[in-house]
Structures are given as structure tokens and as C-alpha cells.
Amino acid sequence: MEKVIIIGEAGVNHNGDINIAKKLIDVAVSAGVDYVKFQTFKADRLVTKTAKKADYQNTNFNDGNEYQYQMLKNLELSNDDHLELMDYCKIRNIKFFSTAFDVEGIIYLEKLGLDYTKIPSGEITNFPYLKAVALCGKPVILSTGMSTQEEINDALQVLLRFGLNKKDITILHCNTEYPTPMKDVNLKAMLAIRDHFGVNIGYSDHTLGIEVPVAAVALGATIIEKHFTLDRKLKGPDHAASLEPSELKNMVTAIRNIELAMRGNGTKKPSESEIKNISIARKSLHLNKNMLKGDLIMQNDLVALRPGDGISPMLWEDIIGKVLNKDKNEFDKLSYSDFL
């Protein structure tokens, strides 16, 4: 199993404060994620002044304003912010990543030389956006929250039409509700995406806790994306559905453990670590009573006891009828040298 790419989604959990953003980078480094990801947008190019908030945004960021614009305006990162955060990531030895929400943002991030282009779920039906992503020519991560299989196919065809190869596209199963109810996760859809489209798969998680992304890795996810925050009680649209620092670290540890557990070749045989326990845990044939030289071994004369370094109880029937060539005591372990 290849190493799973873990993306710590800082997103807009910096609340528009560059110092909080740097603290989020510190958390990501401590947790051991591969990338720390932010969001690149300008509110003026993302929403109208009358675009209403989602229910979860009203719940998690109840500022008395029902519209998205001002909330998003306060969460923008400037170009200078991007450069400062990239420099800080270099200092902390972690990869910087960001998601753009418009064509201008895609072009800007492409100039920054990032490893991937990430398509958020809300842009999966945005033709000019998808075309711009494909023309960048970089590996693409496509989130699929709220989408149907047909919409995924339509987006995939745009990416392929404008120059991307399928091998460079990873499709993330996702549910765009913050937090996502467990009953709506539908993790099997991730496997359906793999089987239907023949692409690498991953999972972008908005559930509470770490169970589902860990399960996704066990099922074959190659990329995991998970929101995290300094404190779920902070005011903002995504904090309530994010992991706190210790939880993010626990998720990374669990995923790395699952990676190790999935690396076997699939052949069922004793592992290197358990071979020494075979004779300790298994049993071998022993006598159930004192017996004398010349006695015939009968059914009731045998008992299976630990240790298992003698004759296997699977050979029970082969030993019945054999004749002892020496006196033996109750519970003595039998060997073939005991028989005539």
C-alpha cells in the first residue's frame, strides 16, 4: 500500500488572522500531516451580496447576518498572506496547499508552484473553472460533495478533454454537510467511484471524529482531507465540524497504523513476530495417565496440552494403536521415539 496523502484542511479556520493561520500550520506539523491547506478566494468573485448562508453556516457563525458575503469577506487571505504562509510552511517543513474558488484564483495558485490543483465540491459543475484547472496541467484532486455520478462524469470529461490524464486525477468522495451525519456518509460510494471511473480515490471528511477517514483508508483511499481547528468553540463557519489538535494527531497516527496493517502480501501464513508463539499457544499430544512399556495407546489415553512442540493433535488417530517402548507418566509429552 502506498503512503496515504493526508491533507489537514485549515480552510478558513484562521478567521482572517494570519497569526491564527500560522498556529494552524504548527498544529498540522505536530500532527504529522503531509499538506496544510487553506482557501483562496475573493468574496466579490465568489458570491453575490444576496447569497444566503447555508444552515450550518448560520448555526456555526450566527452574526445576525443571513448572507454569505460579509462572512467570506472577513475570511479572505491576501496575496501577501499566501506568500507569508508559504514561507512559514517552508520554515516548518510542511507542504503548503490551497483551494481556489474562481479562475483567477486557479491562475494565481498555479504561479505559486503548488503540487496539486484542488477542485472543491461547489465547483464541480463550473465549466470554465474545470477547463482552467485542466489547462494548468497539474495533478488534480476533485471533491464530489452534493454530486451525482453523472455530474462526476461530466466534470471528469471536461478535465480529460482539456488535457489531463485519468492517472493524474484523484476523486474524493465527500458529503457537504458540516458536520456530516454518520447515516449520510455512504462510504461505499467511494468504491463505486473507483470501480466506475477507474481513477484513484480518496475521501474528504466532514463527520465528527476520526473513524470514517480511518475506515476510508482501510477501503483504499489514497488521499484523506480533514478540517481541523485550534478550538471547535471558536466563532466561524467550519470550526464546529473540525478536529481539534489532539484529534488530528490521533487521526494521523491511526491512518499510518492502517497503512502498515494493509501492506501485507495477502498470503496467510505465520508472521515473523508470531512464529515464536506457535509452540506456546498450540497443543501437542500427552498421556492422560501413567502407562507401561508394551501398553497399547487407546483413545482415552491421550490428551491435548500445551506446549505445542510435540506431536500435533491433528495426528490423534495415527497415534491410537501404537505400542510404548518405555514407561511413561501421566501428562508426559509423546514423541515418535516413544513407540515400538
Short mmCIF file of C-alpha atoms in Angstrom, two decimals:
data_model
loop_
_atom_site.label_atom_id
_atom_site.label_comp_id
_atom_site.label_asym_id
_atom_site.label_seq_id
_atom_site.Cartn_x
_atom_site.Cartn_y
_atom_site.Cartn_z
CA MET A 1 0.00 0.00 0.00
CA GLU A 2 1.36 3.42 -0.99
CA LYS A 3 1.61 6.13 1.62
CA VAL A 4 -1.72 7.90 2.02
CA ILE A 5 -1.54 11.66 1.47
CA ILE A 6 -3.11 13.40 4.47
CA ILE A 7 -4.30 16.95 3.93
CA GLY A 8 -5.00 19.00 7.02
CA GLU A 9 -7.73 21.40 5.94
CA ALA A 10 -7.14 24.65 7.78
CA GLY A 11 -9.53 26.25 5.30
CA VAL A 12 -10.96 29.45 6.77
CA ASN A 13 -10.43 28.41 10.37
CA HIS A 14 -7.83 31.16 10.66
CA ASN A 15 -10.77 33.60 11.00
CA GLY A 16 -8.90 36.09 8.81
CA ASP A 17 -5.97 36.31 11.25
CA ILE A 18 -2.53 35.45 9.84
CA ASN A 19 -1.24 34.59 13.31
CA ILE A 20 -4.01 32.04 13.82
CA ALA A 21 -3.16 30.66 10.37
CA LYS A 22 0.44 30.13 11.49
CA LYS A 23 -0.74 28.40 14.65
CA LEU A 24 -2.79 26.08 12.46
CA ILE A 25 0.35 25.29 10.48
CA ASP A 26 2.11 24.47 13.76
CA VAL A 27 -0.72 22.11 14.68
CA ALA A 28 -0.50 20.41 11.28
CA VAL A 29 3.25 19.92 11.70
CA SER A 30 2.80 18.47 15.17
CA ALA A 31 0.11 16.08 13.92
CA GLY A 32 2.27 14.87 11.04
CA VAL A 33 0.02 15.68 8.09
CA ASP A 34 1.55 15.97 4.62
CA TYR A 35 -0.13 19.18 3.48
CA VAL A 36 -1.80 22.07 5.28
CA LYS A 37 -4.47 23.54 3.04
CA PHE A 38 -6.09 26.96 3.02
CA GLN A 39 -8.68 28.55 0.70
CA THR A 40 -8.01 31.15 -1.97
CA PHE A 41 -10.91 33.41 -2.86
CA LYS A 42 -12.18 36.94 -3.13
CA ALA A 43 -15.72 37.39 -1.85
CA ASP A 44 -16.54 39.71 -4.76
CA ARG A 45 -15.82 36.88 -7.23
CA LEU A 46 -17.43 34.14 -5.16
CA VAL A 47 -20.89 35.28 -4.06
CA THR A 48 -23.47 37.96 -4.69
CA LYS A 49 -24.37 40.34 -1.91
CA THR A 50 -27.69 38.49 -1.52
CA ALA A 51 -26.39 34.88 -1.47
CA LYS A 52 -27.72 33.38 1.73
CA LYS A 53 -25.71 31.30 4.17
CA ALA A 54 -26.12 27.56 4.44
CA ASP A 55 -27.93 26.30 7.53
CA TYR A 56 -24.65 25.07 9.04
CA GLN A 57 -23.07 28.47 8.44
CA ASN A 58 -25.91 30.19 10.27
CA THR A 59 -25.61 27.70 13.10
CA ASN A 60 -21.83 27.87 13.40
CA PHE A 61 -21.45 31.58 12.63
CA ASN A 62 -24.54 33.35 13.84
CA ASP A 63 -23.61 37.01 13.47
CA GLY A 64 -27.14 38.19 12.77
CA ASN A 65 -26.43 38.40 9.04
CA GLU A 66 -28.13 35.86 6.80
CA TYR A 67 -25.87 36.50 3.82
CA GLN A 68 -22.51 34.90 2.95
CA TYR A 69 -20.75 37.96 1.55
CA GLN A 70 -19.56 39.72 4.69
CA MET A 71 -18.65 36.44 6.39
CA LEU A 72 -16.46 35.48 3.43
CA LYS A 73 -15.03 38.98 3.06
CA ASN A 74 -13.68 38.70 6.59
CA LEU A 75 -12.07 35.33 5.79
CA GLU A 76 -10.09 36.30 2.69
CA LEU A 77 -6.35 35.77 2.53
CA SER A 78 -4.43 38.43 0.60
CA ASN A 79 -1.66 37.62 -1.86
CA ASP A 80 0.86 38.74 0.75
CA ASP A 81 -0.81 36.41 3.27
CA HIS A 82 -0.34 33.50 0.85
CA LEU A 83 3.36 34.25 0.43
CA GLU A 84 3.88 34.67 4.15
CA LEU A 85 2.14 31.37 4.90
CA MET A 86 4.12 29.58 2.19
CA ASP A 87 7.35 30.88 3.70
CA TYR A 88 6.24 29.77 7.15
CA CYS A 89 5.43 26.30 5.81
CA LYS A 90 8.94 26.07 4.37
CA ILE A 91 10.39 27.01 7.75
CA ARG A 92 8.23 24.38 9.45
CA ASN A 93 8.98 21.76 6.76
CA ILE A 94 5.40 21.11 5.69
CA LYS A 95 3.82 21.50 2.26
CA PHE A 96 1.54 24.48 1.64
CA PHE A 97 -1.66 23.89 -0.30
CA SER A 98 -4.77 25.88 -1.12
CA THR A 99 -8.07 25.58 -2.96
CA ALA A 100 -9.13 28.30 -5.38
CA PHE A 101 -12.79 29.14 -5.95
CA ASP A 102 -12.55 31.02 -9.25
CA VAL A 103 -10.47 31.05 -12.43
CA GLU A 104 -8.34 33.97 -11.24
CA GLY A 105 -7.51 32.04 -8.08
CA ILE A 106 -6.54 28.96 -10.11
CA ILE A 107 -4.14 31.01 -12.19
CA TYR A 108 -2.68 32.66 -9.10
CA LEU A 109 -2.08 29.36 -7.30
CA GLU A 110 -0.61 27.82 -10.45
CA LYS A 111 2.03 30.55 -10.43
CA LEU A 112 2.90 29.65 -6.83
CA GLY A 113 4.02 26.20 -7.97
CA LEU A 114 1.82 24.01 -5.80
CA ASP A 115 1.89 20.22 -6.22
CA TYR A 116 -1.81 19.78 -6.96
CA THR A 117 -4.87 21.67 -8.08
CA LYS A 118 -7.85 21.03 -5.81
CA ILE A 119 -11.42 21.33 -7.10
CA PRO A 120 -13.87 21.95 -4.24
CA SER A 121 -17.26 20.29 -4.32
CA GLY A 122 -19.09 23.51 -5.17
CA GLU A 123 -17.18 23.95 -8.44
CA ILE A 124 -17.85 20.51 -9.92
CA THR A 125 -20.49 21.98 -12.24
CA ASN A 126 -18.44 25.09 -13.19
CA PHE A 127 -17.25 24.53 -16.77
CA PRO A 128 -14.83 27.48 -17.13
CA TYR A 129 -13.34 26.65 -13.73
CA LEU A 130 -12.82 22.99 -14.68
CA LYS A 131 -11.28 23.99 -18.00
CA ALA A 132 -8.85 26.33 -16.25
CA VAL A 133 -7.88 23.56 -13.84
CA ALA A 134 -7.19 21.15 -16.69
CA LEU A 135 -5.11 23.70 -18.58
CA CYS A 136 -2.79 24.04 -15.57
CA GLY A 137 -1.65 20.50 -16.35
CA LYS A 138 -1.07 19.55 -12.71
CA PRO A 139 -2.39 16.53 -10.85
CA VAL A 140 -5.95 17.21 -9.75
CA ILE A 141 -7.91 16.36 -6.62
CA LEU A 142 -11.67 16.53 -7.24
CA SER A 143 -14.13 16.66 -4.34
CA THR A 144 -17.63 15.39 -5.07
CA GLY A 145 -19.91 16.60 -2.27
CA MET A 146 -23.55 17.08 -3.34
CA SER A 147 -22.89 15.45 -6.73
CA THR A 148 -24.35 12.56 -8.67
CA GLN A 149 -22.36 10.00 -10.61
CA GLU A 150 -23.46 11.73 -13.81
CA GLU A 151 -22.14 15.10 -12.58
CA ILE A 152 -18.82 13.49 -11.66
CA ASN A 153 -18.64 12.02 -15.14
CA ASP A 154 -19.38 15.38 -16.76
CA ALA A 155 -16.63 17.09 -14.73
CA LEU A 156 -14.19 14.28 -15.47
CA GLN A 157 -14.85 14.55 -19.19
CA VAL A 158 -14.06 18.29 -19.12
CA LEU A 159 -10.76 17.62 -17.36
CA LEU A 160 -9.85 14.89 -19.85
CA ARG A 161 -10.96 16.96 -22.84
CA PHE A 162 -8.60 19.78 -21.94
CA GLY A 163 -5.52 17.70 -21.48
CA LEU A 164 -5.43 15.81 -18.19
CA ASN A 165 -4.78 12.09 -17.98
CA LYS A 166 -7.01 9.95 -15.81
CA LYS A 167 -3.97 8.68 -13.89
CA ASP A 168 -3.37 12.25 -12.66
CA ILE A 169 -6.88 12.66 -11.23
CA THR A 170 -7.92 11.58 -7.74
CA ILE A 171 -11.62 11.76 -6.96
CA LEU A 172 -12.61 12.29 -3.34
CA HIS A 173 -15.91 11.01 -2.05
CA CYS A 174 -17.39 13.76 0.10
CA ASN A 175 -20.57 14.93 1.81
CA THR A 176 -21.11 18.69 2.02
CA GLU A 177 -22.80 18.97 5.39
CA TYR A 178 -20.92 20.28 8.41
CA PRO A 179 -20.88 18.03 10.36
CA THR A 180 -21.98 15.12 8.19
CA PRO A 181 -24.38 12.70 9.93
CA MET A 182 -22.94 9.18 10.01
CA LYS A 183 -26.03 7.83 8.26
CA ASP A 184 -25.26 10.05 5.26
CA VAL A 185 -21.59 9.12 4.82
CA ASN A 186 -22.27 6.34 2.27
CA LEU A 187 -18.62 5.30 2.25
CA LYS A 188 -19.31 2.55 -0.28
CA ALA A 189 -19.81 5.33 -2.84
CA MET A 190 -16.05 5.87 -2.75
CA LEU A 191 -15.57 2.33 -4.04
CA ALA A 192 -18.28 2.83 -6.64
CA ILE A 193 -16.39 5.88 -7.94
CA ARG A 194 -13.19 3.83 -8.22
CA ASP A 195 -14.87 0.95 -9.99
CA HIS A 196 -16.97 3.06 -12.38
CA PHE A 197 -14.38 5.65 -13.40
CA GLY A 198 -11.14 3.73 -12.97
CA VAL A 199 -9.43 6.52 -11.01
CA ASN A 200 -7.55 6.90 -7.78
CA ILE A 201 -9.92 7.56 -4.91
CA GLY A 202 -9.86 9.39 -1.62
CA TYR A 203 -12.15 10.86 0.97
CA SER A 204 -12.82 14.40 2.17
CA ASP A 205 -14.41 14.09 5.60
CA HIS A 206 -16.81 16.36 7.43
CA THR A 207 -18.00 13.93 10.11
CA LEU A 208 -17.22 14.41 13.77
CA GLY A 209 -14.39 12.18 14.92
CA ILE A 210 -11.77 10.16 13.08
CA GLU A 211 -13.47 6.80 12.46
CA VAL A 212 -14.66 7.40 8.92
CA PRO A 213 -11.41 8.67 7.39
CA VAL A 214 -9.56 5.77 9.01
CA ALA A 215 -12.13 3.36 7.56
CA ALA A 216 -11.74 5.04 4.16
CA VAL A 217 -8.01 4.31 4.22
CA ALA A 218 -8.70 0.66 5.00
CA LEU A 219 -11.00 0.58 1.96
CA GLY A 220 -8.37 2.02 -0.35
CA ALA A 221 -8.41 5.82 -0.09
CA THR A 222 -5.14 7.30 -1.33
CA ILE A 223 -5.85 10.85 -0.11
CA ILE A 224 -7.59 11.95 3.09
CA GLU A 225 -8.68 15.52 3.69
CA LYS A 226 -9.93 16.63 7.09
CA HIS A 227 -10.77 20.03 8.58
CA PHE A 228 -9.01 20.99 11.79
CA THR A 229 -9.10 23.94 14.15
CA LEU A 230 -7.43 25.27 17.24
CA ASP A 231 -10.73 25.05 19.13
CA ARG A 232 -14.17 23.89 17.99
CA LYS A 233 -15.74 26.62 20.13
CA LEU A 234 -14.23 29.41 18.02
CA LYS A 235 -16.63 31.52 16.01
CA GLY A 236 -16.64 30.67 12.34
CA PRO A 237 -18.45 28.55 9.74
CA ASP A 238 -16.27 25.42 9.87
CA HIS A 239 -14.88 25.18 13.41
CA ALA A 240 -17.73 23.03 14.78
CA ALA A 241 -17.10 20.28 12.20
CA SER A 242 -13.31 20.28 12.58
CA LEU A 243 -10.86 18.22 14.59
CA GLU A 244 -9.02 19.78 17.48
CA PRO A 245 -5.20 19.39 17.59
CA SER A 246 -5.04 16.19 19.63
CA GLU A 247 -7.73 14.59 17.46
CA LEU A 248 -5.88 15.47 14.26
CA LYS A 249 -2.76 13.83 15.66
CA ASN A 250 -4.75 10.74 16.64
CA MET A 251 -6.20 10.53 13.12
CA VAL A 252 -2.76 10.68 11.51
CA THR A 253 -1.44 8.00 13.86
CA ALA A 254 -4.42 5.76 13.13
CA ILE A 255 -4.04 6.18 9.37
CA ARG A 256 -0.34 5.40 9.47
CA ASN A 257 -1.11 2.28 11.52
CA ILE A 258 -3.73 1.20 8.98
CA GLU A 259 -1.16 1.69 6.22
CA LEU A 260 1.18 -0.71 7.98
CA ALA A 261 -1.61 -3.19 8.57
CA MET A 262 -2.57 -3.16 4.88
CA ARG A 263 0.94 -3.70 3.50
CA GLY A 264 0.98 -7.49 3.73
CA ASN A 265 1.09 -9.56 0.53
CA GLY A 266 -2.24 -11.25 1.29
CA THR A 267 -0.76 -14.72 1.78
CA LYS A 268 -1.99 -16.24 5.03
CA LYS A 269 0.99 -17.60 6.93
CA PRO A 270 2.61 -17.04 10.34
CA SER A 271 4.18 -13.59 10.57
CA GLU A 272 7.74 -13.03 11.71
CA SER A 273 6.55 -11.71 15.07
CA GLU A 274 4.20 -14.61 15.89
CA ILE A 275 6.31 -17.61 14.90
CA LYS A 276 7.84 -17.75 18.37
CA ASN A 277 4.36 -18.17 19.89
CA ILE A 278 3.29 -21.22 17.90
CA SER A 279 4.62 -23.79 20.36
CA ILE A 280 3.39 -21.71 23.30
CA ALA A 281 -0.20 -21.27 22.15
CA ARG A 282 -0.80 -24.61 20.44
CA LYS A 283 -1.01 -28.08 21.94
CA SER A 284 0.64 -31.44 21.41
CA LEU A 285 -0.25 -34.99 22.41
CA HIS A 286 0.37 -36.02 26.02
CA LEU A 287 -0.60 -39.06 28.06
CA ASN A 288 -3.70 -38.89 30.18
CA LYS A 289 -2.40 -41.44 32.73
CA ASN A 290 0.64 -43.44 33.80
CA MET A 291 1.46 -46.19 31.26
CA LEU A 292 3.99 -49.02 30.99
CA LYS A 293 6.29 -50.30 28.31
CA GLY A 294 4.29 -52.54 25.97
CA ASP A 295 0.95 -50.80 26.59
CA LEU A 296 -1.25 -50.08 23.58
CA ILE A 297 -2.27 -46.45 23.13
CA MET A 298 -6.08 -46.15 23.27
CA GLN A 299 -8.45 -43.24 22.68
CA ASN A 300 -8.81 -42.35 26.35
CA ASP A 301 -5.05 -42.47 26.97
CA LEU A 302 -4.42 -39.24 25.08
CA VAL A 303 -4.93 -35.57 25.95
CA ALA A 304 -4.01 -32.37 24.05
CA LEU A 305 -1.98 -29.98 26.22
CA ARG A 306 0.39 -27.09 25.80
CA PRO A 307 3.17 -26.70 24.78
CA GLY A 308 2.76 -27.48 21.11
CA ASP A 309 6.31 -28.63 20.40
CA GLY A 310 5.45 -32.35 20.22
CA ILE A 311 3.14 -34.46 18.08
CA SER A 312 0.23 -32.40 16.73
CA PRO A 313 -3.25 -33.34 17.98
CA MET A 314 -4.23 -33.39 14.30
CA LEU A 315 -2.38 -36.76 14.22
CA TRP A 316 -4.51 -38.14 17.09
CA GLU A 317 -5.89 -41.04 15.07
CA ASP A 318 -2.42 -42.01 13.82
CA ILE A 319 -1.15 -42.47 17.38
CA ILE A 320 -4.02 -44.67 18.55
CA GLY A 321 -2.88 -48.31 18.39
CA LYS A 322 0.82 -47.62 18.76
CA VAL A 323 2.80 -49.52 21.45
CA LEU A 324 5.01 -47.82 24.04
CA ASN A 325 8.64 -48.85 24.17
CA LYS A 326 9.19 -47.36 27.64
CA ASP A 327 7.32 -46.46 30.81
CA LYS A 328 5.63 -43.04 30.71
CA ASN A 329 3.98 -40.90 33.38
CA GLU A 330 0.69 -39.03 33.34
CA PHE A 331 0.95 -35.77 31.30
CA ASP A 332 4.22 -36.83 29.70
CA LYS A 333 4.58 -35.39 26.20
CA LEU A 334 4.71 -38.02 23.49
CA SER A 335 7.27 -38.28 20.69
CA TYR A 336 7.74 -40.82 17.95
CA SER A 337 10.76 -42.24 19.78
CA ASP A 338 8.34 -43.48 22.49
CA PHE A 339 6.86 -46.16 20.23
CA LEU A 340 7.95 -49.55 19.02
#
